[in-house]
């Protein structure tokens, strides 16, 4: 629209429209968005020229605290800000209330935004110019970039002044030559001047603060160039330190040499000046890279160029502002597994631990956040402990600003049982208990109670928690608030033997009173678990059960499906604890709990935890006559235990065997069954192997070399030692009684391979046939030789007597050697069958198990 003539202008009209309210994302402030409409009216009041502009006003609430009256403050804001209509008073109050209660979790983000904001980086001393930059003189500043280095620095500094104001960025970008000239100068001359490189990178950093300009910065490949600059500067830093060490060493060797002393002092001053400028350059470059890393593809390119190793190396520097940038960058990278692994390889945890604690609050907070990200890795948690972070973090619990993050870190460390005991040597537990006292009627923070739960699993820590009125305070909070997590802490404390367990005598009644259907189930589970841990000899469980009427509750929860599995399991464990009391044992016997346990065992037979705990209850009950009689005579519990004797779970087997041993001592009938089952299982594998070999021999070698059957009727091997029911065949005994197994022979050289001086074990269990193998041979007399040296023709009356005749004293080795003699003579069919029976009998001895395979092979080789 053309400009109106001055005579035609009547007046100017200004109008504010569309006022909206919001909170500032990082600051404690309200943001008022509004639109200004300006209109020039003509002589007759008609609009001639109009313009609209969107504006915002920030109202900073510096006086807002946790105790501020939000309504009064809202009234004051509405009164003083004319842009806000009084009808929006309620909305203003609500936004102020939100700001008042907004958690401080965004503090670190605010610090990082401040860190990477264009105005947060200041130029060096010496780079400030008396001249003030003007947006209209951009072309002039660009021309200076083509002069010598001082003029380039001056031109870049003036452009930086303009770029630090976000309102000028769009104007700079529209000038096509500015960014191209800056990128060219940086690429060609960055090695010539640190000041020049720092200034130009700072200009691009101002652009990178806005994501819409990232593509422009990437177009000129500024990120890759910054990576090269940082790597080069770090190598220069190492050279400077080496040179400084050489000067220092030379001066130490000749302390009286004044020239060396002056050279060293000069080198130190030069080193400090260079390091100061270099750290500013590194800081600006890393801030630029941090902004560009918002794009994950760009971040991946940085990782491929070892950005993690570069940042970890920067952690060796002393400048806290530079360290803040490096740690912030590492924190951003640590959320990816590959970067976390790179940090583990470069010992980042050890270097970060040196920054805890430090006076720089922002650096400390950022370092703790980075350590928290890394603490999810088990190996890195171990590195943190080795670096001595537990006492440092425990000391930070006293700092309210770092308390929450420190507790989170300590919680992660406390997950590992190896490190729980280390907390006892620090101030951690007293600090935690102090925080518990300060909670008052409010529920404890999740981080605090979780850390207490983990630490209470250690005996020494539990004792420290109970010092003074610690246990009393925890019990009071748990019962009053019905806090499940606090009760879980108490339960962990109760599992330790020693003085802490006796402290629970004063609280048994409080715990038993919580065992009710009216209480939350999770809370009841923890109370039951705590009571079940109280294996205290002085505790009268019968009195507790009667006074609080616990028996009906426990019995009803044993029915399958009556409650959740967790609750039923705790009931079983509780019954196992009270079963140690004689009076309670009699009470349980009368109540029918044993039958209910057997039904539950049937229903939960696939759950090892249930089976193990129920079996343990039976183990406790067999010590008392009242429950033992019911268990043995009125139930089939021993039969179930026999079935579980060889369970895959070793813990179940251990408890079952101990229980069955006690049952066997008090009941003869069950004792025989238990012994038979043990014997059968012990020898089952050997018997299966022997029978399998014999069956194979029968199937393979039924005929002789001439094709005729080995037995006249062709029916194969007719005799055996075992009947179908497992008993010894009558034919076996008749053969021995009538002397039908007579054989003669001499001790062959082959038999010497099997001789062994081993003796029979003394305490071997009785076999299934009612005798020991050695008892079988003791009833037969031994043969003797004549005085003249020639053998008398004494005729043995049985296989056993022949064995003793040939071998003298009956030993395992001699017996087997005698059998070998018989086999060498190619005996009759009936003798072979008897030898099979004999081998089956002696197979019950562990010594023969090692020798019998040789005899079986010999049998197949020489006989068949």
CSV table of C-alpha atoms in Angstrom, one decimal, residues 11-19 33-41 47-55 83:
chain,number,residue,atom,x,y,z
A,11,UNK,CA,-4.5,9.6,13.5
A,12,UNK,CA,-2.8,6.2,14.3
A,13,UNK,CA,-4.7,3.4,15.9
A,14,UNK,CA,-3.0,0.5,17.8
A,15,UNK,CA,-4.8,-2.6,19.0
A,16,UNK,CA,-3.7,-5.7,21.0
A,17,UNK,CA,-5.4,-9.0,20.1
A,18,UNK,CA,-5.2,-12.7,20.9
A,19,UNK,CA,-3.5,-12.8,24.3
A,33,UNK,CA,1.8,-14.2,23.5
A,34,UNK,CA,-0.1,-11.4,21.8
A,35,UNK,CA,-0.6,-9.8,18.5
A,36,UNK,CA,-0.3,-6.0,17.8
A,37,UNK,CA,-2.3,-4.5,15.1
A,38,UNK,CA,-1.3,-1.0,14.0
A,39,UNK,CA,-3.6,1.0,11.7
A,40,UNK,CA,-3.2,4.5,10.1
A,41,UNK,CA,-6.6,6.0,9.6
A,47,UNK,CA,-8.0,2.7,7.3
A,48,UNK,CA,-5.1,3.7,5.0
A,49,UNK,CA,-2.1,1.5,6.2
A,50,UNK,CA,-2.2,-1.5,8.5
A,51,UNK,CA,0.4,-3.9,9.9
A,52,UNK,CA,0.3,-6.9,12.3
A,53,UNK,CA,3.1,-8.3,14.4
A,54,UNK,CA,3.2,-11.2,16.8
A,55,UNK,CA,5.0,-10.4,20.1
A,83,UNK,CA,-1.8,-7.3,28.5
